[in-house]
Coordinates of C-alpha atoms in Angstrom, one line a residue:
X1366 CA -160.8 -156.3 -167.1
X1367 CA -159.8 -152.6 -165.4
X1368 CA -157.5 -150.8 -166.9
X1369 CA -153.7 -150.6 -165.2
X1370 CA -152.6 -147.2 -165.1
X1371 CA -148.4 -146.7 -165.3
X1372 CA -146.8 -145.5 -162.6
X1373 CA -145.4 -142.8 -164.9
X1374 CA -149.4 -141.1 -165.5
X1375 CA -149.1 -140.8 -161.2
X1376 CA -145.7 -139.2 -161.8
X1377 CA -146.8 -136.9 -163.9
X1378 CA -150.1 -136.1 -162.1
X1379 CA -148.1 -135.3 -158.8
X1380 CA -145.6 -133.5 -160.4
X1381 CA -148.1 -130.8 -162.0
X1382 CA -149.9 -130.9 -158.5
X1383 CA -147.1 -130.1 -156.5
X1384 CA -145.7 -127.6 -159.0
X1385 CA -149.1 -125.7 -158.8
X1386 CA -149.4 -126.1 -155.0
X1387 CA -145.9 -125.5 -154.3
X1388 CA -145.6 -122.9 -157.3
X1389 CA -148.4 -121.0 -155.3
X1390 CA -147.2 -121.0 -152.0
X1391 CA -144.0 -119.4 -152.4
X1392 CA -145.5 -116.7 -155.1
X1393 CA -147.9 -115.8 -152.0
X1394 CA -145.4 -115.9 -149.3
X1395 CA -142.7 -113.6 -151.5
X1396 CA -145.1 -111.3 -152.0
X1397 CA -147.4 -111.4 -148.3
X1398 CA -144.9 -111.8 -145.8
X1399 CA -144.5 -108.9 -143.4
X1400 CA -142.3 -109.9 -140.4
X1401 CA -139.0 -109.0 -139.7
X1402 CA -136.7 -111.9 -140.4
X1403 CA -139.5 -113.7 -142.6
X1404 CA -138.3 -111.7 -145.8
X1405 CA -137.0 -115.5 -147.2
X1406 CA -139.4 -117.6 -146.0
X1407 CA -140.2 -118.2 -149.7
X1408 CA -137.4 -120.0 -150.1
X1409 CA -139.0 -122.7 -147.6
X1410 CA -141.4 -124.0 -150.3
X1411 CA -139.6 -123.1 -153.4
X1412 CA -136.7 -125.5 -152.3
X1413 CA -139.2 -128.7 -151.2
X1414 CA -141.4 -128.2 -154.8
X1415 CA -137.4 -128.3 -156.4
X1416 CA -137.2 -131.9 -154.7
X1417 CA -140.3 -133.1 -154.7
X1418 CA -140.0 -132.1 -158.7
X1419 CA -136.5 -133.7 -159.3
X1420 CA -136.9 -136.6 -156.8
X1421 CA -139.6 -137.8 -154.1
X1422 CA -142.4 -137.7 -157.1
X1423 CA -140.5 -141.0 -158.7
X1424 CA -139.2 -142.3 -155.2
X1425 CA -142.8 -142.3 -154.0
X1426 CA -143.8 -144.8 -156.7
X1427 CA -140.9 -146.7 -157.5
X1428 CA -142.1 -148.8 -154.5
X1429 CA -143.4 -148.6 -151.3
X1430 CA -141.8 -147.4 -148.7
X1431 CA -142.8 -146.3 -145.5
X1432 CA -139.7 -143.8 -144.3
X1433 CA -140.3 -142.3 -147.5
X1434 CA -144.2 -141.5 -147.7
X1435 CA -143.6 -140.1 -143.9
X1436 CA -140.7 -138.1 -144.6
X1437 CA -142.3 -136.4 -147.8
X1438 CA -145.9 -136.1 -146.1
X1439 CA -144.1 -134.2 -142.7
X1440 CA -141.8 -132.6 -145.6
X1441 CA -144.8 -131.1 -147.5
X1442 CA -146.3 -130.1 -144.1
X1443 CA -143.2 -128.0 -142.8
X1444 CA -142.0 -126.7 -146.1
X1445 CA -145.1 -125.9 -147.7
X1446 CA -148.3 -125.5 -145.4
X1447 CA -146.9 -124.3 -142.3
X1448 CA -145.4 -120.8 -144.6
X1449 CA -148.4 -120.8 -146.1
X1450 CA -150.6 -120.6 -143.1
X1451 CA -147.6 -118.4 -141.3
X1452 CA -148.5 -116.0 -143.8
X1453 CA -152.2 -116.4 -144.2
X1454 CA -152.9 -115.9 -140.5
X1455 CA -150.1 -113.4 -140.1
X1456 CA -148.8 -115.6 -137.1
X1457 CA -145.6 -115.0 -136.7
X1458 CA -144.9 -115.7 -133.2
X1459 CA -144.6 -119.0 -131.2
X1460 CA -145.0 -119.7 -127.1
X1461 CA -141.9 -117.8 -126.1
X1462 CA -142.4 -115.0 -124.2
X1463 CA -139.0 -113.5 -125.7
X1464 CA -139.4 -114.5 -129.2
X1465 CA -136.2 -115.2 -131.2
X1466 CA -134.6 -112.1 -133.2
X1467 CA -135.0 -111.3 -136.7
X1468 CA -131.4 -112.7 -137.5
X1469 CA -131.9 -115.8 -136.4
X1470 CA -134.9 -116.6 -137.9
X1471 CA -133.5 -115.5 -140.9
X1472 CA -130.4 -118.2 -140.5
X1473 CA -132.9 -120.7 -139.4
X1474 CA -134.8 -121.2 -142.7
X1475 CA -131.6 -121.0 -144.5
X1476 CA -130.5 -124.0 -142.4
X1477 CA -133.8 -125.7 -143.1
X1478 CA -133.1 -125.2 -146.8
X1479 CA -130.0 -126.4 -146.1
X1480 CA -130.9 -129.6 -144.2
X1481 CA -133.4 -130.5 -146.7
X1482 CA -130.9 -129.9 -149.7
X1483 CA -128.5 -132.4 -148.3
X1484 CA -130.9 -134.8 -147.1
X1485 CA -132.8 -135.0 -150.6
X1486 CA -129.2 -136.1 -152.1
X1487 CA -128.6 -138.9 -149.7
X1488 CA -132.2 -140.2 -149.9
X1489 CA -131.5 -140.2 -154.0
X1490 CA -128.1 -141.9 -153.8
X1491 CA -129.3 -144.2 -151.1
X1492 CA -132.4 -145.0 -153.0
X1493 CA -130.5 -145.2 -156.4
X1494 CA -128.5 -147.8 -154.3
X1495 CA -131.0 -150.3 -152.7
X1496 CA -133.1 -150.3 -155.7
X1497 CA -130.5 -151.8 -157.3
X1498 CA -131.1 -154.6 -155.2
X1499 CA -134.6 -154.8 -154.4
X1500 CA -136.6 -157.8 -155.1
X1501 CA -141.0 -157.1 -155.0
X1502 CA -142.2 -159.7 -152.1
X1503 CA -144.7 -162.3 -153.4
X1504 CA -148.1 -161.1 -152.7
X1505 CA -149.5 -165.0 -152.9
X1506 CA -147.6 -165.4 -149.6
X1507 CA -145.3 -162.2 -148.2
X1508 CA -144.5 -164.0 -145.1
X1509 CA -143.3 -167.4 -144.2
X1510 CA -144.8 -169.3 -141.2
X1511 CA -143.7 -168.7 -137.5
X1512 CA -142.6 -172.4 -136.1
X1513 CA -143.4 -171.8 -133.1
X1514 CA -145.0 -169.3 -130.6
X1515 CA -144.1 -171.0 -127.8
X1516 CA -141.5 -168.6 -127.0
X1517 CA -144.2 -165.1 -127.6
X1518 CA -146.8 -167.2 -125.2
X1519 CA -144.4 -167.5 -122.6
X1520 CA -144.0 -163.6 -122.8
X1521 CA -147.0 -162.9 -123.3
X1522 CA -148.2 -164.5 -120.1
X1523 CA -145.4 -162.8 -118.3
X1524 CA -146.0 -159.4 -119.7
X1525 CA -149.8 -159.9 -118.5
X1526 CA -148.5 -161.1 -114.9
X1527 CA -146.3 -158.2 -114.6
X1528 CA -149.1 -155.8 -115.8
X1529 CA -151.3 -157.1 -113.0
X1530 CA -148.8 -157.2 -110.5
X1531 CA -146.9 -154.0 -110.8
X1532 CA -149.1 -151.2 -108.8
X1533 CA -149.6 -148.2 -111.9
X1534 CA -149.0 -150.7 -115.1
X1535 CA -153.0 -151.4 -115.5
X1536 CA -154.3 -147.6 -114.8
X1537 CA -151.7 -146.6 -117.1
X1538 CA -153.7 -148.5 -120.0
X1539 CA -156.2 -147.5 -122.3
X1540 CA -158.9 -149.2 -123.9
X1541 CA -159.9 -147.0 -126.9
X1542 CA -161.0 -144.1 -124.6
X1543 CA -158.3 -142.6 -123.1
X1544 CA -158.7 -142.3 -119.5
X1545 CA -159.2 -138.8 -118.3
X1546 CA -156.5 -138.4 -115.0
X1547 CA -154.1 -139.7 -117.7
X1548 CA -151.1 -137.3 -118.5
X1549 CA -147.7 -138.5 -119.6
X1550 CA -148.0 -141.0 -116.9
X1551 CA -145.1 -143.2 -118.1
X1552 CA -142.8 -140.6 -118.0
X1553 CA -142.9 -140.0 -114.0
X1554 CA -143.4 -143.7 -113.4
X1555 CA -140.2 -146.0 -111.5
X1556 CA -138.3 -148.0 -113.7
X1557 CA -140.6 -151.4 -112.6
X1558 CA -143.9 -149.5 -114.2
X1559 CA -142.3 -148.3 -117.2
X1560 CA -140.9 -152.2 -117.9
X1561 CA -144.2 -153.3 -117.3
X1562 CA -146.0 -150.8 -119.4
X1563 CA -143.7 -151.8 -122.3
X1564 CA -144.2 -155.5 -122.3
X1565 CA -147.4 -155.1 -122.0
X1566 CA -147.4 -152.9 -125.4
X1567 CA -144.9 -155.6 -127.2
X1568 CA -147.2 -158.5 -125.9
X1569 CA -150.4 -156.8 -127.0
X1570 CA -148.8 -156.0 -130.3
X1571 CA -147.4 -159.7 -130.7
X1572 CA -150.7 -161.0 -130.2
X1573 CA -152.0 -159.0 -133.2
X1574 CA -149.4 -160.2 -135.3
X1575 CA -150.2 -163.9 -134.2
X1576 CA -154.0 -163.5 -134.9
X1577 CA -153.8 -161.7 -138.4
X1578 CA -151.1 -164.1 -139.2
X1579 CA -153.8 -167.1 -138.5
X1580 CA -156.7 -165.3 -139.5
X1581 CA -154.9 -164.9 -143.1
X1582 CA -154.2 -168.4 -143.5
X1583 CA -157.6 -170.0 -142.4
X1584 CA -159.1 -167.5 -145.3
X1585 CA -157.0 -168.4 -147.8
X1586 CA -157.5 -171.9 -146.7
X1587 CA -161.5 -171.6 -146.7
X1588 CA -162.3 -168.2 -148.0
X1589 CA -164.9 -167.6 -145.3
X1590 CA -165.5 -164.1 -144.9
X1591 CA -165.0 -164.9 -140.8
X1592 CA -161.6 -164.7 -140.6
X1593 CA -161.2 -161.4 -142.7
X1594 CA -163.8 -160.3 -139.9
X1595 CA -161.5 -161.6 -136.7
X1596 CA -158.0 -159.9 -138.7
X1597 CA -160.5 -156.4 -139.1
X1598 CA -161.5 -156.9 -135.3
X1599 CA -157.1 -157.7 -134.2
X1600 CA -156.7 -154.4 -136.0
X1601 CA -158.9 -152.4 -134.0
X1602 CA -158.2 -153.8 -130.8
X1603 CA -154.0 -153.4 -131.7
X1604 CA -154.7 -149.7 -132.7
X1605 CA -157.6 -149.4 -129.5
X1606 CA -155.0 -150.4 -126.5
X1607 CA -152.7 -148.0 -125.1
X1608 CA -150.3 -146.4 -122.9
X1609 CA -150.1 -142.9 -121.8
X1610 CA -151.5 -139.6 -124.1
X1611 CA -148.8 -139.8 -126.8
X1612 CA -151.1 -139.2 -130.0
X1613 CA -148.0 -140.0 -132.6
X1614 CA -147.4 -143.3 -131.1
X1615 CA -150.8 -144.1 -131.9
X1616 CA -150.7 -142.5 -135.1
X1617 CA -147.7 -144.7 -135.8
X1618 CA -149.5 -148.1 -134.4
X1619 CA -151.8 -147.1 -136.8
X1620 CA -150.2 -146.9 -140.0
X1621 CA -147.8 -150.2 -139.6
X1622 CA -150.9 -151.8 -138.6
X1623 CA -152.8 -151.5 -142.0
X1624 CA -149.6 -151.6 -143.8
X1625 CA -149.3 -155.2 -143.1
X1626 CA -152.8 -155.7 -142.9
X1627 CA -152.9 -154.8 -146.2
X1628 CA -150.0 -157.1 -147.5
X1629 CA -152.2 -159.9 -146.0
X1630 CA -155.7 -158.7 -147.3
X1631 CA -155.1 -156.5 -150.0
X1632 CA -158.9 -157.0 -151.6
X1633 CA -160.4 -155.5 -147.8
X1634 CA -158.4 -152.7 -146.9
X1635 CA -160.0 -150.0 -148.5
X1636 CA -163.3 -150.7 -146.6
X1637 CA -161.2 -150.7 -143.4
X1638 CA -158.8 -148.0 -143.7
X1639 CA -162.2 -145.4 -143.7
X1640 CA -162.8 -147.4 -141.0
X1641 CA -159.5 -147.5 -139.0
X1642 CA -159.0 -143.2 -139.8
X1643 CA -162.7 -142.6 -138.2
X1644 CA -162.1 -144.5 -135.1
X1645 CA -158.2 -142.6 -135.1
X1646 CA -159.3 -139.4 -135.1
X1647 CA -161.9 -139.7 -132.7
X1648 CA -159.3 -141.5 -130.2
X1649 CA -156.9 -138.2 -131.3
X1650 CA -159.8 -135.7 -130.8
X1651 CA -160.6 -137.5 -127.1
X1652 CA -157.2 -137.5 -126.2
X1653 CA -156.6 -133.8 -127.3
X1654 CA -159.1 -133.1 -124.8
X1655 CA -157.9 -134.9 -121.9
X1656 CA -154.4 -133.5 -122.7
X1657 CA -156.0 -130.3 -121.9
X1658 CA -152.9 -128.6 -123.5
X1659 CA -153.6 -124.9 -123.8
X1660 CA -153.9 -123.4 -127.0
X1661 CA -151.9 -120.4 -128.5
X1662 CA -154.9 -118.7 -129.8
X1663 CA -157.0 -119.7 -126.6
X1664 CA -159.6 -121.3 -128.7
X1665 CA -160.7 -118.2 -130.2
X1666 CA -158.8 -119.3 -133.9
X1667 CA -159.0 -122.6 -135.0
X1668 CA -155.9 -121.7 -137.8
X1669 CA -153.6 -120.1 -134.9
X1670 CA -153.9 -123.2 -133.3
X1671 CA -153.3 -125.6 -136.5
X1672 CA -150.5 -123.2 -137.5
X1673 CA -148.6 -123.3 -134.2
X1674 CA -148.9 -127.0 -133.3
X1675 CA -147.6 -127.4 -137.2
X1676 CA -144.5 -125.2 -135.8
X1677 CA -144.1 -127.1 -132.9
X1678 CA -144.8 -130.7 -134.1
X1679 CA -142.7 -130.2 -137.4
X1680 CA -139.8 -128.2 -136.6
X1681 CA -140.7 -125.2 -138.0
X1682 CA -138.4 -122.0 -138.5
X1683 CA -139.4 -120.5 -135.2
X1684 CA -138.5 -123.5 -133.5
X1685 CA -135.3 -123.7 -135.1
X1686 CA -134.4 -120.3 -134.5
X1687 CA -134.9 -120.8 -130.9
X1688 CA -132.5 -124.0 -131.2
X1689 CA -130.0 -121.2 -132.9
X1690 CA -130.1 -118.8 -129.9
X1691 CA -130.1 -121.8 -127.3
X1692 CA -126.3 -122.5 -128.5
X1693 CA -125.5 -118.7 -127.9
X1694 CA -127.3 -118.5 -124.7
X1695 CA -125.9 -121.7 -123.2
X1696 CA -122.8 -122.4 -124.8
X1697 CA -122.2 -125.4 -122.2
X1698 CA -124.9 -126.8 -124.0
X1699 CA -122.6 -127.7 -127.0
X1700 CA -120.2 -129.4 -124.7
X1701 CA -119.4 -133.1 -125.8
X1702 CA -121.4 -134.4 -122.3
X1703 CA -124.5 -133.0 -123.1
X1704 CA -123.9 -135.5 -127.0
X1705 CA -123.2 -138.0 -124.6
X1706 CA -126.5 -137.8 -123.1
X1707 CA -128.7 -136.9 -126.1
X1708 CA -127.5 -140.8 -127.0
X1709 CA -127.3 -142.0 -124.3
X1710 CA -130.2 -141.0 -121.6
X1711 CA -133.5 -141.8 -124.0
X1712 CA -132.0 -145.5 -124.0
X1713 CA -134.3 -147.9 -122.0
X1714 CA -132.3 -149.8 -119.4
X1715 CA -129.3 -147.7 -119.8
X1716 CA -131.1 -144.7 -119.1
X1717 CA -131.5 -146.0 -115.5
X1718 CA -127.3 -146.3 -115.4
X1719 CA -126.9 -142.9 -116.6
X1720 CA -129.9 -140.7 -115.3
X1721 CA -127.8 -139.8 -112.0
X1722 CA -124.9 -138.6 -113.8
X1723 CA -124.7 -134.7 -113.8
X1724 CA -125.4 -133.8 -116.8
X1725 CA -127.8 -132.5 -119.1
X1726 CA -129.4 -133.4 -122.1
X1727 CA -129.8 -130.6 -125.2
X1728 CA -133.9 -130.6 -125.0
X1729 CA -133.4 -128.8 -121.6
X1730 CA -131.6 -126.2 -122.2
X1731 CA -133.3 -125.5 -125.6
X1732 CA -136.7 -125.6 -123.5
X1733 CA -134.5 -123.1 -121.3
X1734 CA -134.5 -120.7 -123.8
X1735 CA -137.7 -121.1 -124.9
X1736 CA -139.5 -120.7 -121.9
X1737 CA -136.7 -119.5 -119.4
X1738 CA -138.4 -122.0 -117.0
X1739 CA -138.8 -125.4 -116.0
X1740 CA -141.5 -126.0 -118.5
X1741 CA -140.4 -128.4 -120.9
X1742 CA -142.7 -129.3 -123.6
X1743 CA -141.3 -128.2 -127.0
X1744 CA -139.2 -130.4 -129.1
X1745 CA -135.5 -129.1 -130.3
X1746 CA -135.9 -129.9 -134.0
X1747 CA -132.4 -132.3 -135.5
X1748 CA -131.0 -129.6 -137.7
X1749 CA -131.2 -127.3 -134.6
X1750 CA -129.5 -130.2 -132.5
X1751 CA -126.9 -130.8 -135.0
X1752 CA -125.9 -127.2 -135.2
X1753 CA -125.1 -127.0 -131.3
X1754 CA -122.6 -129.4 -131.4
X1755 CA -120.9 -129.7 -134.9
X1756 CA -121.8 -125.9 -136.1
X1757 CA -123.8 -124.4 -139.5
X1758 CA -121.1 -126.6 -141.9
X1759 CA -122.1 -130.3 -140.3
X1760 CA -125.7 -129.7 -139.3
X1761 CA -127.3 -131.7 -141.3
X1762 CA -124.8 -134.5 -140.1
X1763 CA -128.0 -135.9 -137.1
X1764 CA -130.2 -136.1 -139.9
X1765 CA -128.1 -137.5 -142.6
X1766 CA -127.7 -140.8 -140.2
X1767 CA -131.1 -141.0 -139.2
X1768 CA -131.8 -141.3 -143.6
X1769 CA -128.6 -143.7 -143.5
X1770 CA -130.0 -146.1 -140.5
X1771 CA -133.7 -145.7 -142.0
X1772 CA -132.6 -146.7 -145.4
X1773 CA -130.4 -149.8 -143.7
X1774 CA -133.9 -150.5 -141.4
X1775 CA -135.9 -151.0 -144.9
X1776 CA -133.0 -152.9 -146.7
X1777 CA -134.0 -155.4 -144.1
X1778 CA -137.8 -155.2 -144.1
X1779 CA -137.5 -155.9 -148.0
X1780 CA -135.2 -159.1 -147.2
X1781 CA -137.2 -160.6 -143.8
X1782 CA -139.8 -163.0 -144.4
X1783 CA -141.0 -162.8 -140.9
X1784 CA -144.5 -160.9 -140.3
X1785 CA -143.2 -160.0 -136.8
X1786 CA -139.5 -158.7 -137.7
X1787 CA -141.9 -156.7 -141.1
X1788 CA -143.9 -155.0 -138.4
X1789 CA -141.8 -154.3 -135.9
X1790 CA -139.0 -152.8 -138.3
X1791 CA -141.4 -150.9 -140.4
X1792 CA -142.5 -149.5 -137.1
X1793 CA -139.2 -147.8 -136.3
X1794 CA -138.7 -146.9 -139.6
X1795 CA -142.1 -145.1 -140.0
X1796 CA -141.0 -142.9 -136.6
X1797 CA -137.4 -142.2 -138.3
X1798 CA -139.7 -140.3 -141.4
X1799 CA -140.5 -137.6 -139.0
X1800 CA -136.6 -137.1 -138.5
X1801 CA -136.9 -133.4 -139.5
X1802 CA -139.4 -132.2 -136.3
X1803 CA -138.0 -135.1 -134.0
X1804 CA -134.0 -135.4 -132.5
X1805 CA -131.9 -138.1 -131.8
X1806 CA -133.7 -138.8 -128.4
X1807 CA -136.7 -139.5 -130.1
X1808 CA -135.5 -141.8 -132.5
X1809 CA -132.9 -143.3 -130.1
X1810 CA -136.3 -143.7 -127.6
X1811 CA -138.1 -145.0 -130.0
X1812 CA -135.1 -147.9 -131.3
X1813 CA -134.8 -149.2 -127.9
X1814 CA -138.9 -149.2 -127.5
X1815 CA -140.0 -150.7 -130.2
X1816 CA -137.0 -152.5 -131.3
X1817 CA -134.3 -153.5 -128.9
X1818 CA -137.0 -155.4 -126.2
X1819 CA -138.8 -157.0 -129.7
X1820 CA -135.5 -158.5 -131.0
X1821 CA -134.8 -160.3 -127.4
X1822 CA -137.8 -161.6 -127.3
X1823 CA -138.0 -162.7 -130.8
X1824 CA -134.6 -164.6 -130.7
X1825 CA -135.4 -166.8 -127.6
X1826 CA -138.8 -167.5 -129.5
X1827 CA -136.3 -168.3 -132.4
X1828 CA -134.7 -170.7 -129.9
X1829 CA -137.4 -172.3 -128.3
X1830 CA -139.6 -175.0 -130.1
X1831 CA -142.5 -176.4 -128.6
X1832 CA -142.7 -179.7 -129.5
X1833 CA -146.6 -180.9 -129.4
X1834 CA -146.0 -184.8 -130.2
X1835 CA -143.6 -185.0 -127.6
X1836 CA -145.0 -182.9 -125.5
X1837 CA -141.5 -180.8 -124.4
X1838 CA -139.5 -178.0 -125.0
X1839 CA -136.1 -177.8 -127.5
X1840 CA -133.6 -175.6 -127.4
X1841 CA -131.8 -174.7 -131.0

């Protein structure tokens, strides 16, 4: 019989980890920095190793929890790696070609120190909270039965009809190799390719949910190796199908898949997750390519180029500090219109009401100042976006809510017993752990993406019951 292992020895283990990685770092970066307004970047790991010490070690153990593994995984990426490298490299520039001042980036990891202070508090009285009421799911059977999928086929079948019919929804797709024309096509698409592209995305990722859901019963029913073989092959081809070149939705179609994967065949899922991260990267490393985004270093330095897309993907403190001089540049950009528009604008459906009115949203003028062009590629981090319009005091107020609504997301993924509603929430709630290099117009995007389409759908399939005896349709 194997040996259990407390959760406490994992505890422990971490904690002396992350004290000698984190304990490291900020030794190294105290003593090796040499930029002008770098002086405390220090203080960027030293403060993540405090929390990680006093509370994401035990959160990450107590149980699982998606929004949490994300958030400290990006966390130890920005806070702890990205100095590290900043300082190894002796990088300490960015893509601007006027490159924030000294004071700035001096305020900006102070604010990052900041943001993460606050947020580590609310996670721990938020956690302290729920786990309260938390009850573990019963591994013998996590999920209850669908009654019907009557209401998903019917989707499903339009979803397909509508990617055949619109001109630009079927060249927009990917089948594992991501097609080499393909840029960002969604985003300059009509309204009519965009709706097609995203049922087509929800009816592809129903479908898995369907099959793994079947697949899962017919083993436990027979335990024939088969259907452990068709839930494997559902995975791949869920993960395998997509729109566009954006690498973290795939990244993010990848984790929920094996999450509940894994709830459903906990015995196989070491032998496929090696499986699932091979085929990922390669898709990533494909897609990089056909991307053909340039790279700071020119490809001459491999570590330039992983230290500035760490900058840029998480937030970093050049980033920030551009997001700092953006509100003194373009003060209009604080004005209570351009809020409006941060909420409102990434919204899909609304965003076609509002997308004429004349205003602007706070991405644009921050990629303003970064590039003092119309280039807009960089991301204004949410401690950066919460300073513009409610000042140093309140900004870590954007990120605060996006912990609140995440924690609210997983109250509800521990309560559902529906394998759909599980996948689709945790989905949402795995993009909300990235909060601290993402905005509101991510997040907000992302709700109405992956959420707000799902939940319509999923109620009329509450409502409609295909009756097979009787051979007709009820309505409850």
């Amino acid at each position: 019989m194997p040996i259990k292992i407390p959760k406490q020895f994992y505890t422990i283990a971490l904690n002396f980890i992350m004290l000698g990685i984190g304990g490291f770092v900020t030794f190294y970066v105290a003593n090796y920095a040499n930029a002008s307004g770098y002086d405390q970047l220090f203080l960027l790991p030293l403060t993540y190793t405090i929390c990680f010490l006093i509370l994401f070690s035990r959160v990450l153990f107590r149980r699982f929890q998606v929004f949490i593994i994300v958030f400290t995984g990006i966390g130890f990426a920005r806070f702890v790696l990205l100095p590290y490298f900043i300082v190894f490299n002796d990088y300490y520039g960015g893509r601007s070609p006027e490159p924030p001042l000294a004071g700035s980036m001096e305020t900006a990891i102070y604010l990052m120190v900041y943001e993460l202070v606050i947020v580590t508090i609310v996670i721990g009285i938020l956690d302290y909270l729920q786990n309260k009421k938390y009850r573990p799911r019963d591994k013998k059977q996590p999920f209850d039965g669908t009654k019907s999928y009557f209401g998903y086929m019917i989707f499903t079948a339009v979803a397909l009809l509508a990617a055949v019919g619109i001109p630009g929804v079927i060249s927009s797709i990917s089948f594992f190799i991501p097609k080499p024309d393909l840029v960002d096509v969604m985003e300059g698409s009509n309204v009519m390719v965009m709706l097609g592209g995203y049922m087509f995305i929800l009816a592809k990722q129903l479908l898995f949910i369907i099959v793994l859901w079947w697949a899962y019963k017919k083993h436990k029913a027979t335990s024939q190796l088969l259907y452990v073989w068709i839930a494997i092959g559902a995975l791949f081809v869920n993960i395998g199908i997509f729109i566009g070149t954006n690498r973290s939705d795939i990244v993010l179609v990848t984790i929920v898949s094996l999450v509940t994967f894994r709830l459903l065949f906990p015995k196989y899922f070491k032998m496929v997750v090696f499986l699932v991260i091979g085929m990922l990267v390669g898709i990533l490393i494909i897609m990089s390519t056909v991307r053909n985004i340039a790279s700071i270093s020119g490809g001459t330095s491999g570590i330039t180029d992983f230290t500035d897309n760490l900058q840029v993907y998480f937030g970093g403190p050049y980033n920030v500090a551009m997001a700092l001089e953006t509100k003194l540049i373009y003060p209009e950009a604080q004005h209570w219109s351009v809020l409006f528009f941060d909420i409102f604008r990434p919204m899909i459906g609304v965003n076609m009401l509002v997308k004429d009115l004349p205003f602007e949203y706070s991405n644009i003028f921050f990629n303003q100042r970064y590039f003092y062009s119309d280039h807009a590629t960089q991301i204004l981090p949410m401690i950066g976006q919460g300073n513009l319009f409610f000042g140093y005091l309140l900004s870590p107020l954007l990120s605060v809510l996006v912990v609140c609504l995440a924690y609210f997301i997983q109250s509800k993924i521990d309560q559902t017993r529906s394998i759909e509603m599980f996948y689709f929430l945790t989905l949402v709630c795995t993009r909300m752990g990235m909060l601290m290099g993402q905005n509101t117009m991510n997040i907000i995007n992302d709700l109405s993406y992956n959420l707000a389409l799902f939940l319509i759908v999923y109620y009329v399939n509450r409502k409609i019951v295909y009756k097979k005896r009787l051979g007709d349709v009820h309505y409850e």
